[in-house]
Amino acid sequence: MLRVRNLNACVGGTDADRVHILRNISFDVSSNEIVGMLGESGAGKSMAARAIMGLTPSAVKISYDELVTSDVKISMIFQHPTMALNPVFTIGEQMMETLLLHKLADNKTNARKAATTLLAEMGIDYPAERLNSYPHQLSGGMNQRVMIALALAASPRLLLADEPTTALDVIIQAQIIKLLMDLRYKRKLAMLFISHNIALVERIADRVIVMTAGEIVEVIDKERLARGDVRHPYTKALKECVPSLAKRGEPLATIAGRMAKNTADYANRCIFCERCPNAMDRCRREKPVLADGVACFAC
């Protein structure tokens, strides 16, 4: 469904001031598969999705060896639905514009009927009436359902979901996840699901890509991630940061240091070496290559 090889995203003109937002990342998404992309804020997860969609800012230079989508339609759900929707147009106007622009309806009457059907499929009550609402008149959960409806309007086979539940409370979050899972089977969707929430990724993804500072450090199936059978020190640190009742009364765990700025200094060294408790001299003079699902000399 999707094949990415050596995708790079950089800012800065010369070698001295160039910063890699993504450095040589490679991954696949197969038909009907949900691949999770996990990491701290700033790890490059959203940039990877935007690069695939061709939505990167002009200041970001993109390069890759392969970026193949098998001629399938791709849609994206953005992180903040209220910001992604235009506040001065009604929900109906925005949905009808999308349907007409992509020639999914031949006139406004049919576009309105199709928009109503889409909102109903998303579980929104009184969908015909909701089309007359502005984004600020709807809850965050409803706006996210509208965004999902817009993303699915063109019947894509691959869905890029960029932190689709970040701004929602846990109850609405669970409803949106259930909706996405139902749509996955109903529409036979493949999905790249981006999140910093480990529990959420463990629940929804079949396979998980772990990223930090623009690089992939581990690829792991959700069962191993859930039971803590992880190998890279960064993935282990992420797991340790998850609060639980068993840790009640203990200080919250954190990852030491700050995420590295991926400059030329890291062309030949591990991106995580300054924060890693297992770092060796080799880690500071040679970059580990992702092999057998992990990029680490100490694993």
PDB file of C-alpha atoms in Angstrom:
ATOM      1  CA  MET A   1       0.000   0.000   0.000  1.00  0.00           C
ATOM      2  CA  LEU A   2       2.838   2.388   0.898  1.00  0.00           C
ATOM      3  CA  ARG A   3       6.583   1.989   0.473  1.00  0.00           C
ATOM      4  CA  VAL A   4       8.987   4.638   1.818  1.00  0.00           C
ATOM      5  CA  ARG A   5      12.750   4.374   1.400  1.00  0.00           C
ATOM      6  CA  ASN A   6      15.325   6.805   2.789  1.00  0.00           C
ATOM      7  CA  LEU A   7      12.947   9.716   3.266  1.00  0.00           C
ATOM      8  CA  ASN A   8      14.721  12.893   4.400  1.00  0.00           C
ATOM      9  CA  ALA A   9      13.337  16.269   5.450  1.00  0.00           C
ATOM     10  CA  CYS A  10      15.803  19.081   6.156  1.00  0.00           C
ATOM     11  CA  VAL A  11      15.847  22.784   6.930  1.00  0.00           C
ATOM     12  CA  GLY A  12      18.881  25.023   6.475  1.00  0.00           C
ATOM     13  CA  GLY A  13      20.976  25.574   3.381  1.00  0.00           C
ATOM     14  CA  THR A  14      24.557  24.578   4.180  1.00  0.00           C
ATOM     15  CA  ASP A  15      25.921  21.428   5.790  1.00  0.00           C
ATOM     16  CA  ALA A  16      26.903  23.427   8.866  1.00  0.00           C
ATOM     17  CA  ASP A  17      23.417  24.726   9.669  1.00  0.00           C
ATOM     18  CA  ARG A  18      21.278  21.937   8.178  1.00  0.00           C
ATOM     19  CA  VAL A  19      18.890  20.201  10.587  1.00  0.00           C
ATOM     20  CA  HIS A  20      17.312  16.863   9.687  1.00  0.00           C
ATOM     21  CA  ILE A  21      13.657  16.705  10.696  1.00  0.00           C
ATOM     22  CA  LEU A  22      13.687  13.225   9.130  1.00  0.00           C
ATOM     23  CA  ARG A  23      16.875  11.287   8.397  1.00  0.00           C
ATOM     24  CA  ASN A  24      16.799   8.240   6.125  1.00  0.00           C
ATOM     25  CA  ILE A  25      13.550   6.743   7.374  1.00  0.00           C
ATOM     26  CA  SER A  26      12.178   3.678   5.598  1.00  0.00           C
ATOM     27  CA  PHE A  27       8.973   1.733   6.255  1.00  0.00           C
ATOM     28  CA  ASP A  28       6.035  -0.001   4.578  1.00  0.00           C
ATOM     29  CA  VAL A  29       2.291  -0.093   5.176  1.00  0.00           C
ATOM     30  CA  SER A  30       0.569  -3.179   3.786  1.00  0.00           C
ATOM     31  CA  SER A  31      -3.033  -3.545   2.654  1.00  0.00           C
ATOM     32  CA  ASN A  32      -5.512  -3.505   5.577  1.00  0.00           C
ATOM     33  CA  GLU A  33      -2.655  -2.980   8.065  1.00  0.00           C
ATOM     34  CA  ILE A  34      -2.509  -0.348  10.802  1.00  0.00           C
ATOM     35  CA  VAL A  35       1.025   0.839  11.446  1.00  0.00           C
ATOM     36  CA  GLY A  36       1.556   2.965  14.539  1.00  0.00           C
ATOM     37  CA  MET A  37       4.173   5.721  14.626  1.00  0.00           C
ATOM     38  CA  LEU A  38       5.240   6.444  18.201  1.00  0.00           C
ATOM     39  CA  GLY A  39       7.539   9.009  19.781  1.00  0.00           C
ATOM     40  CA  GLU A  40       7.798  12.234  21.749  1.00  0.00           C
ATOM     41  CA  SER A  41       6.584  15.541  20.369  1.00  0.00           C
ATOM     42  CA  GLY A  42       9.148  16.754  17.840  1.00  0.00           C
ATOM     43  CA  ALA A  43      10.232  13.245  16.836  1.00  0.00           C
ATOM     44  CA  GLY A  44       9.217  13.843  13.200  1.00  0.00           C
ATOM     45  CA  LYS A  45       6.028  11.771  13.117  1.00  0.00           C
ATOM     46  CA  SER A  46       3.762  14.458  11.663  1.00  0.00           C
ATOM     47  CA  MET A  47       6.434  15.578   9.217  1.00  0.00           C
ATOM     48  CA  ALA A  48       6.629  12.026   7.860  1.00  0.00           C
ATOM     49  CA  ALA A  49       2.881  12.039   7.169  1.00  0.00           C
ATOM     50  CA  ARG A  50       2.997  15.509   5.615  1.00  0.00           C
ATOM     51  CA  ALA A  51       5.931  14.526   3.423  1.00  0.00           C
ATOM     52  CA  ILE A  52       3.962  11.536   2.117  1.00  0.00           C
ATOM     53  CA  MET A  53       1.018  13.838   1.357  1.00  0.00           C
ATOM     54  CA  GLY A  54       3.210  16.560  -0.186  1.00  0.00           C
ATOM     55  CA  LEU A  55       2.099  19.076   2.445  1.00  0.00           C
ATOM     56  CA  THR A  56       5.464  20.177   3.836  1.00  0.00           C
ATOM     57  CA  PRO A  57       6.294  23.910   4.155  1.00  0.00           C
ATOM     58  CA  SER A  58       8.370  25.403   1.344  1.00  0.00           C
ATOM     59  CA  ALA A  59      11.348  25.865   3.692  1.00  0.00           C
ATOM     60  CA  VAL A  60      11.580  22.086   4.209  1.00  0.00           C
ATOM     61  CA  LYS A  61      13.630  20.228   1.608  1.00  0.00           C
ATOM     62  CA  ILE A  62      12.368  16.697   0.932  1.00  0.00           C
ATOM     63  CA  SER A  63      14.338  13.871  -0.681  1.00  0.00           C
ATOM     64  CA  TYR A  64      13.825  10.108  -0.921  1.00  0.00           C
ATOM     65  CA  ASP A  65      14.900   7.036  -2.840  1.00  0.00           C
ATOM     66  CA  GLU A  66      11.363   5.638  -3.031  1.00  0.00           C
ATOM     67  CA  LEU A  67       7.931   6.984  -2.125  1.00  0.00           C
ATOM     68  CA  VAL A  68       5.434   4.593  -3.700  1.00  0.00           C
ATOM     69  CA  THR A  69       1.708   4.476  -2.935  1.00  0.00           C
ATOM     70  CA  SER A  70       0.640   1.753  -5.407  1.00  0.00           C
ATOM     71  CA  ASP A  71      -1.753   4.193  -7.126  1.00  0.00           C
ATOM     72  CA  VAL A  72      -4.096   4.218  -4.132  1.00  0.00           C
ATOM     73  CA  LYS A  73      -5.985   7.218  -2.812  1.00  0.00           C
ATOM     74  CA  ILE A  74      -4.579   8.656   0.416  1.00  0.00           C
ATOM     75  CA  SER A  75      -6.323  10.939   2.892  1.00  0.00           C
ATOM     76  CA  MET A  76      -5.163  12.539   6.127  1.00  0.00           C
ATOM     77  CA  ILE A  77      -6.835  13.346   9.445  1.00  0.00           C
ATOM     78  CA  PHE A  78      -5.155  16.322  11.068  1.00  0.00           C
ATOM     79  CA  GLN A  79      -4.248  16.781  14.713  1.00  0.00           C
ATOM     80  CA  HIS A  80      -6.451  19.737  15.676  1.00  0.00           C
ATOM     81  CA  PRO A  81      -9.826  19.519  13.895  1.00  0.00           C
ATOM     82  CA  THR A  82     -11.111  22.897  15.084  1.00  0.00           C
ATOM     83  CA  MET A  83      -8.015  24.572  13.613  1.00  0.00           C
ATOM     84  CA  ALA A  84      -8.113  22.494  10.420  1.00  0.00           C
ATOM     85  CA  LEU A  85     -11.719  23.473   9.657  1.00  0.00           C
ATOM     86  CA  ASN A  86     -12.414  26.972   8.316  1.00  0.00           C
ATOM     87  CA  PRO A  87     -14.277  28.925  11.041  1.00  0.00           C
ATOM     88  CA  VAL A  88     -16.152  31.221   8.627  1.00  0.00           C
ATOM     89  CA  PHE A  89     -17.823  28.476   6.578  1.00  0.00           C
ATOM     90  CA  THR A  90     -20.417  25.987   7.713  1.00  0.00           C
ATOM     91  CA  ILE A  91     -19.631  22.296   7.966  1.00  0.00           C
ATOM     92  CA  GLY A  92     -21.905  21.687   4.992  1.00  0.00           C
ATOM     93  CA  GLU A  93     -20.156  24.270   2.802  1.00  0.00           C
ATOM     94  CA  GLN A  94     -16.753  22.738   3.524  1.00  0.00           C
ATOM     95  CA  MET A  95     -17.901  19.178   2.920  1.00  0.00           C
ATOM     96  CA  MET A  96     -19.773  20.075  -0.266  1.00  0.00           C
ATOM     97  CA  GLU A  97     -16.722  21.954  -1.579  1.00  0.00           C
ATOM     98  CA  THR A  98     -14.584  18.838  -1.074  1.00  0.00           C
ATOM     99  CA  LEU A  99     -17.118  16.571  -2.764  1.00  0.00           C
ATOM    100  CA  LEU A 100     -17.559  18.879  -5.756  1.00  0.00           C
ATOM    101  CA  LEU A 101     -13.827  19.594  -6.093  1.00  0.00           C
ATOM    102  CA  HIS A 102     -13.020  15.890  -6.291  1.00  0.00           C
ATOM    103  CA  LYS A 103     -15.993  15.290  -8.608  1.00  0.00           C
ATOM    104  CA  LEU A 104     -17.660  12.999  -6.082  1.00  0.00           C
ATOM    105  CA  ALA A 105     -20.953  14.803  -6.696  1.00  0.00           C
ATOM    106  CA  ASP A 106     -22.172  16.525  -9.858  1.00  0.00           C
ATOM    107  CA  ASN A 107     -24.205  19.309  -8.239  1.00  0.00           C
ATOM    108  CA  LYS A 108     -24.804  20.983  -4.875  1.00  0.00           C
ATOM    109  CA  THR A 109     -27.984  19.024  -4.170  1.00  0.00           C
ATOM    110  CA  ASN A 110     -26.249  15.677  -4.556  1.00  0.00           C
ATOM    111  CA  ALA A 111     -23.188  16.978  -2.678  1.00  0.00           C
ATOM    112  CA  ARG A 112     -25.401  17.911   0.261  1.00  0.00           C
ATOM    113  CA  LYS A 113     -27.025  14.455   0.246  1.00  0.00           C
ATOM    114  CA  ALA A 114     -23.585  12.792   0.159  1.00  0.00           C
ATOM    115  CA  ALA A 115     -22.359  15.021   3.016  1.00  0.00           C
ATOM    116  CA  THR A 116     -25.394  14.094   5.088  1.00  0.00           C
ATOM    117  CA  THR A 117     -24.762  10.387   4.471  1.00  0.00           C
ATOM    118  CA  LEU A 118     -21.106  10.756   5.474  1.00  0.00           C
ATOM    119  CA  LEU A 119     -21.964  12.525   8.740  1.00  0.00           C
ATOM    120  CA  ALA A 120     -24.509   9.826   9.548  1.00  0.00           C
ATOM    121  CA  GLU A 121     -21.861   7.154   8.914  1.00  0.00           C
ATOM    122  CA  MET A 122     -19.602   8.986  11.382  1.00  0.00           C
ATOM    123  CA  GLY A 123     -22.288   8.627  14.071  1.00  0.00           C
ATOM    124  CA  ILE A 124     -23.348  12.288  14.179  1.00  0.00           C
ATOM    125  CA  ASP A 125     -26.973  12.792  15.229  1.00  0.00           C
ATOM    126  CA  TYR A 126     -29.220  14.967  13.046  1.00  0.00           C
ATOM    127  CA  PRO A 127     -26.631  15.096  10.255  1.00  0.00           C
ATOM    128  CA  ALA A 128     -28.711  17.256   7.901  1.00  0.00           C
ATOM    129  CA  GLU A 129     -29.071  19.924  10.584  1.00  0.00           C
ATOM    130  CA  ARG A 130     -25.375  19.729  11.539  1.00  0.00           C
ATOM    131  CA  LEU A 131     -24.408  20.736   8.015  1.00  0.00           C
ATOM    132  CA  ASN A 132     -25.681  24.233   8.852  1.00  0.00           C
ATOM    133  CA  SER A 133     -23.408  24.503  11.914  1.00  0.00           C
ATOM    134  CA  TYR A 134     -20.088  26.316  12.085  1.00  0.00           C
ATOM    135  CA  PRO A 135     -17.071  24.529  13.607  1.00  0.00           C
ATOM    136  CA  HIS A 136     -17.228  26.570  16.834  1.00  0.00           C
ATOM    137  CA  GLN A 137     -20.809  25.387  17.370  1.00  0.00           C
ATOM    138  CA  LEU A 138     -19.717  21.745  17.524  1.00  0.00           C
ATOM    139  CA  SER A 139     -17.732  19.895  20.190  1.00  0.00           C
ATOM    140  CA  GLY A 140     -14.156  18.766  19.592  1.00  0.00           C
ATOM    141  CA  GLY A 141     -15.351  15.202  19.142  1.00  0.00           C
ATOM    142  CA  MET A 142     -17.937  16.219  16.535  1.00  0.00           C
ATOM    143  CA  ASN A 143     -15.366  18.313  14.658  1.00  0.00           C
ATOM    144  CA  GLN A 144     -13.045  15.317  14.578  1.00  0.00           C
ATOM    145  CA  ARG A 145     -15.864  13.180  13.157  1.00  0.00           C
ATOM    146  CA  VAL A 146     -16.352  15.858  10.484  1.00  0.00           C
ATOM    147  CA  MET A 147     -12.615  15.688   9.695  1.00  0.00           C
ATOM    148  CA  ILE A 148     -12.826  11.900   9.382  1.00  0.00           C
ATOM    149  CA  ALA A 149     -15.849  12.284   7.089  1.00  0.00           C
ATOM    150  CA  LEU A 150     -13.889  14.734   4.901  1.00  0.00           C
ATOM    151  CA  ALA A 151     -10.923  12.361   4.807  1.00  0.00           C
ATOM    152  CA  LEU A 152     -13.124   9.433   3.759  1.00  0.00           C
ATOM    153  CA  ALA A 153     -15.181  11.369   1.198  1.00  0.00           C
ATOM    154  CA  ALA A 154     -12.957  10.240  -1.693  1.00  0.00           C
ATOM    155  CA  SER A 155     -12.994   6.598  -0.507  1.00  0.00           C
ATOM    156  CA  PRO A 156      -9.241   6.338   0.178  1.00  0.00           C
ATOM    157  CA  ARG A 157      -7.519   2.999   0.761  1.00  0.00           C
ATOM    158  CA  LEU A 158      -4.819   4.524   2.987  1.00  0.00           C
ATOM    159  CA  LEU A 159      -5.547   6.879   5.878  1.00  0.00           C
ATOM    160  CA  LEU A 160      -2.874   8.944   7.642  1.00  0.00           C
ATOM    161  CA  ALA A 161      -4.191   9.727  11.132  1.00  0.00           C
ATOM    162  CA  ASP A 162      -2.052  12.400  12.803  1.00  0.00           C
ATOM    163  CA  GLU A 163      -2.762  12.373  16.554  1.00  0.00           C
ATOM    164  CA  PRO A 164      -6.534  12.166  15.861  1.00  0.00           C
ATOM    165  CA  THR A 165      -7.510  12.054  19.563  1.00  0.00           C
ATOM    166  CA  THR A 166      -4.968  14.412  21.174  1.00  0.00           C
ATOM    167  CA  ALA A 167      -7.362  17.224  22.112  1.00  0.00           C
ATOM    168  CA  LEU A 168     -10.212  14.953  23.247  1.00  0.00           C
ATOM    169  CA  ASP A 169     -11.183  13.629  26.659  1.00  0.00           C
ATOM    170  CA  VAL A 170     -10.794   9.897  27.286  1.00  0.00           C
ATOM    171  CA  ILE A 171     -14.465   9.036  26.689  1.00  0.00           C
ATOM    172  CA  ILE A 172     -14.624  10.816  23.321  1.00  0.00           C
ATOM    173  CA  GLN A 173     -11.162   9.460  22.518  1.00  0.00           C
ATOM    174  CA  ALA A 174     -12.463   5.908  22.971  1.00  0.00           C
ATOM    175  CA  GLN A 175     -15.441   6.673  20.712  1.00  0.00           C
ATOM    176  CA  ILE A 176     -13.195   8.035  17.944  1.00  0.00           C
ATOM    177  CA  ILE A 177     -10.894   5.012  18.161  1.00  0.00           C
ATOM    178  CA  LYS A 178     -13.888   2.669  17.936  1.00  0.00           C
ATOM    179  CA  LEU A 179     -15.143   4.613  14.914  1.00  0.00           C
ATOM    180  CA  LEU A 180     -11.754   4.316  13.189  1.00  0.00           C
ATOM    181  CA  MET A 181     -11.567   0.596  13.902  1.00  0.00           C
ATOM    182  CA  ASP A 182     -15.113   0.050  12.583  1.00  0.00           C
ATOM    183  CA  LEU A 183     -14.290   2.044   9.452  1.00  0.00           C
ATOM    184  CA  ARG A 184     -11.097   0.042   8.991  1.00  0.00           C
ATOM    185  CA  TYR A 185     -13.046  -3.195   8.555  1.00  0.00           C
ATOM    186  CA  LYS A 186     -16.042  -1.676   6.804  1.00  0.00           C
ATOM    187  CA  ARG A 187     -13.982   0.204   4.193  1.00  0.00           C
ATOM    188  CA  LYS A 188     -10.933  -2.105   4.162  1.00  0.00           C
ATOM    189  CA  LEU A 189      -8.587   0.727   5.140  1.00  0.00           C
ATOM    190  CA  ALA A 190      -4.864   0.664   5.735  1.00  0.00           C
ATOM    191  CA  MET A 191      -3.733   3.259   8.248  1.00  0.00           C
ATOM    192  CA  LEU A 192      -0.644   5.069   9.501  1.00  0.00           C
ATOM    193  CA  PHE A 193      -1.644   6.009  13.051  1.00  0.00           C
ATOM    194  CA  ILE A 194       0.559   8.687  14.626  1.00  0.00           C
ATOM    195  CA  SER A 195       0.552   9.186  18.389  1.00  0.00           C
ATOM    196  CA  HIS A 196       2.691   9.780  21.478  1.00  0.00           C
ATOM    197  CA  ASN A 197       0.220   7.710  23.538  1.00  0.00           C
ATOM    198  CA  ILE A 198       1.695   4.223  23.959  1.00  0.00           C
ATOM    199  CA  ALA A 199      -1.504   2.665  25.328  1.00  0.00           C
ATOM    200  CA  LEU A 200      -3.452   3.942  22.336  1.00  0.00           C
ATOM    201  CA  VAL A 201      -0.907   2.665  19.820  1.00  0.00           C
ATOM    202  CA  GLU A 202      -0.801  -0.736  21.539  1.00  0.00           C
ATOM    203  CA  ARG A 203      -4.574  -0.941  21.208  1.00  0.00           C
ATOM    204  CA  ILE A 204      -5.006   0.067  17.580  1.00  0.00           C
ATOM    205  CA  ALA A 205      -1.808  -0.777  15.668  1.00  0.00           C
ATOM    206  CA  ASP A 206      -0.666  -4.087  14.230  1.00  0.00           C
ATOM    207  CA  ARG A 207       2.962  -2.962  14.095  1.00  0.00           C
ATOM    208  CA  VAL A 208       4.702   0.030  15.690  1.00  0.00           C
ATOM    209  CA  ILE A 209       7.478   2.310  14.409  1.00  0.00           C
ATOM    210  CA  VAL A 210       9.335   4.077  17.236  1.00  0.00           C
ATOM    211  CA  MET A 211      10.959   7.407  16.331  1.00  0.00           C
ATOM    212  CA  THR A 212      13.125   9.992  18.054  1.00  0.00           C
ATOM    213  CA  ALA A 213      14.714  13.148  16.610  1.00  0.00           C
ATOM    214  CA  GLY A 214      13.694  12.217  13.064  1.00  0.00           C
ATOM    215  CA  GLU A 215      15.050   8.670  13.047  1.00  0.00           C
ATOM    216  CA  ILE A 216      13.483   5.223  13.392  1.00  0.00           C
ATOM    217  CA  VAL A 217      15.087   3.339  16.282  1.00  0.00           C
ATOM    218  CA  GLU A 218      12.821   0.298  16.571  1.00  0.00           C
ATOM    219  CA  VAL A 219      10.018  -1.508  14.726  1.00  0.00           C
ATOM    220  CA  ILE A 220       8.000  -3.850  16.935  1.00  0.00           C
ATOM    221  CA  ASP A 221       4.662  -5.661  16.905  1.00  0.00           C
ATOM    222  CA  LYS A 222       2.010  -4.463  19.327  1.00  0.00           C
ATOM    223  CA  GLU A 223       1.998  -7.651  21.442  1.00  0.00           C
ATOM    224  CA  ARG A 224       5.686  -7.321  22.288  1.00  0.00           C
ATOM    225  CA  LEU A 225       5.273  -3.618  22.974  1.00  0.00           C
ATOM    226  CA  ALA A 226       2.309  -4.271  25.272  1.00  0.00           C
ATOM    227  CA  ARG A 227       4.145  -6.852  27.373  1.00  0.00           C
ATOM    228  CA  GLY A 228       7.303  -4.742  27.551  1.00  0.00           C
ATOM    229  CA  ASP A 229       9.419  -7.046  25.389  1.00  0.00           C
ATOM    230  CA  VAL A 230      11.233  -4.104  23.790  1.00  0.00           C
ATOM    231  CA  ARG A 231      14.898  -3.777  22.854  1.00  0.00           C
ATOM    232  CA  HIS A 232      15.921  -0.175  22.189  1.00  0.00           C
ATOM    233  CA  PRO A 233      16.710   1.933  25.295  1.00  0.00           C
ATOM    234  CA  TYR A 234      14.493   4.733  23.978  1.00  0.00           C
ATOM    235  CA  THR A 235      11.479   2.417  23.637  1.00  0.00           C
ATOM    236  CA  LYS A 236      12.175   1.083  27.136  1.00  0.00           C
ATOM    237  CA  ALA A 237      12.297   4.665  28.452  1.00  0.00           C
ATOM    238  CA  LEU A 238       8.972   5.466  26.801  1.00  0.00           C
ATOM    239  CA  LYS A 239       7.405   2.420  28.444  1.00  0.00           C
ATOM    240  CA  GLU A 240       8.793   3.404  31.847  1.00  0.00           C
ATOM    241  CA  CYS A 241       7.221   6.866  31.513  1.00  0.00           C
ATOM    242  CA  VAL A 242       3.705   5.401  31.391  1.00  0.00           C
ATOM    243  CA  PRO A 243       2.024   5.930  34.792  1.00  0.00           C
ATOM    244  CA  SER A 244       0.233   2.989  36.408  1.00  0.00           C
ATOM    245  CA  LEU A 245      -1.447   2.051  39.667  1.00  0.00           C
ATOM    246  CA  ALA A 246       1.493  -0.227  40.434  1.00  0.00           C
ATOM    247  CA  LYS A 247       3.706   2.878  40.529  1.00  0.00           C
ATOM    248  CA  ARG A 248       1.319   4.811  42.766  1.00  0.00           C
ATOM    249  CA  GLY A 249       3.198   7.103  45.135  1.00  0.00           C
ATOM    250  CA  GLU A 250       6.385   6.977  43.061  1.00  0.00           C
ATOM    251  CA  PRO A 251       7.722  10.018  41.163  1.00  0.00           C
ATOM    252  CA  LEU A 252       6.782  10.045  37.492  1.00  0.00           C
ATOM    253  CA  ALA A 253       9.557   8.642  35.316  1.00  0.00           C
ATOM    254  CA  THR A 254      11.144  10.894  32.690  1.00  0.00           C
ATOM    255  CA  ILE A 255      13.687  10.448  29.900  1.00  0.00           C
ATOM    256  CA  ALA A 256      16.984  12.112  30.818  1.00  0.00           C
ATOM    257  CA  GLY A 257      18.159  15.100  28.799  1.00  0.00           C
ATOM    258  CA  ARG A 258      16.547  16.706  25.777  1.00  0.00           C
ATOM    259  CA  MET A 259      15.836  15.386  22.316  1.00  0.00           C
ATOM    260  CA  ALA A 260      18.881  15.956  20.106  1.00  0.00           C
ATOM    261  CA  LYS A 261      18.843  18.423  17.232  1.00  0.00           C
ATOM    262  CA  ASN A 262      19.657  16.170  14.287  1.00  0.00           C
ATOM    263  CA  THR A 263      22.517  18.118  12.707  1.00  0.00           C
ATOM    264  CA  ALA A 264      25.612  16.997  10.790  1.00  0.00           C
ATOM    265  CA  ASP A 265      27.119  16.005  14.154  1.00  0.00           C
ATOM    266  CA  TYR A 266      24.821  12.960  14.115  1.00  0.00           C
ATOM    267  CA  ALA A 267      25.705  11.749  10.640  1.00  0.00           C
ATOM    268  CA  ASN A 268      28.096   9.257  12.238  1.00  0.00           C
ATOM    269  CA  ARG A 269      26.785   8.778  15.758  1.00  0.00           C
ATOM    270  CA  CYS A 270      23.678   7.426  17.480  1.00  0.00           C
ATOM    271  CA  ILE A 271      20.924  10.021  17.755  1.00  0.00           C
ATOM    272  CA  PHE A 272      20.083   8.806  21.268  1.00  0.00           C
ATOM    273  CA  CYS A 273      23.605   8.386  22.676  1.00  0.00           C
ATOM    274  CA  GLU A 274      23.553  11.446  24.991  1.00  0.00           C
ATOM    275  CA  ARG A 275      20.365  10.237  26.687  1.00  0.00           C
ATOM    276  CA  CYS A 276      21.097   6.518  26.646  1.00  0.00           C
ATOM    277  CA  PRO A 277      22.128   4.678  29.853  1.00  0.00           C
ATOM    278  CA  ASN A 278      23.766   1.947  27.750  1.00  0.00           C
ATOM    279  CA  ALA A 279      25.814   4.195  25.445  1.00  0.00           C
ATOM    280  CA  MET A 280      29.310   2.994  24.477  1.00  0.00           C
ATOM    281  CA  ASP A 281      32.202   4.734  22.745  1.00  0.00           C
ATOM    282  CA  ARG A 282      31.119   3.102  19.491  1.00  0.00           C
ATOM    283  CA  CYS A 283      27.727   4.826  19.758  1.00  0.00           C
ATOM    284  CA  ARG A 284      29.466   8.237  19.642  1.00  0.00           C
ATOM    285  CA  ARG A 285      31.521   7.531  16.522  1.00  0.00           C
ATOM    286  CA  GLU A 286      29.279   5.272  14.405  1.00  0.00           C
ATOM    287  CA  LYS A 287      25.586   5.413  13.506  1.00  0.00           C
ATOM    288  CA  PRO A 288      23.695   2.157  14.139  1.00  0.00           C
ATOM    289  CA  VAL A 289      21.682   0.844  11.201  1.00  0.00           C
ATOM    290  CA  LEU A 290      18.135  -0.479  11.632  1.00  0.00           C
ATOM    291  CA  ALA A 291      18.523  -4.248  11.416  1.00  0.00           C
ATOM    292  CA  ASP A 292      16.234  -6.984  12.718  1.00  0.00           C
ATOM    293  CA  GLY A 293      13.840  -4.288  13.924  1.00  0.00           C
ATOM    294  CA  VAL A 294      16.249  -2.227  16.028  1.00  0.00           C
ATOM    295  CA  ALA A 295      18.989   0.391  15.530  1.00  0.00           C
ATOM    296  CA  CYS A 296      21.286  -0.125  18.517  1.00  0.00           C
ATOM    297  CA  PHE A 297      24.762  -1.517  19.168  1.00  0.00           C
ATOM    298  CA  ALA A 298      23.939  -2.457  22.752  1.00  0.00           C
ATOM    299  CA  CYS A 299      20.762  -4.434  21.961  1.00  0.00           C
TER     300      CYS A 299
END
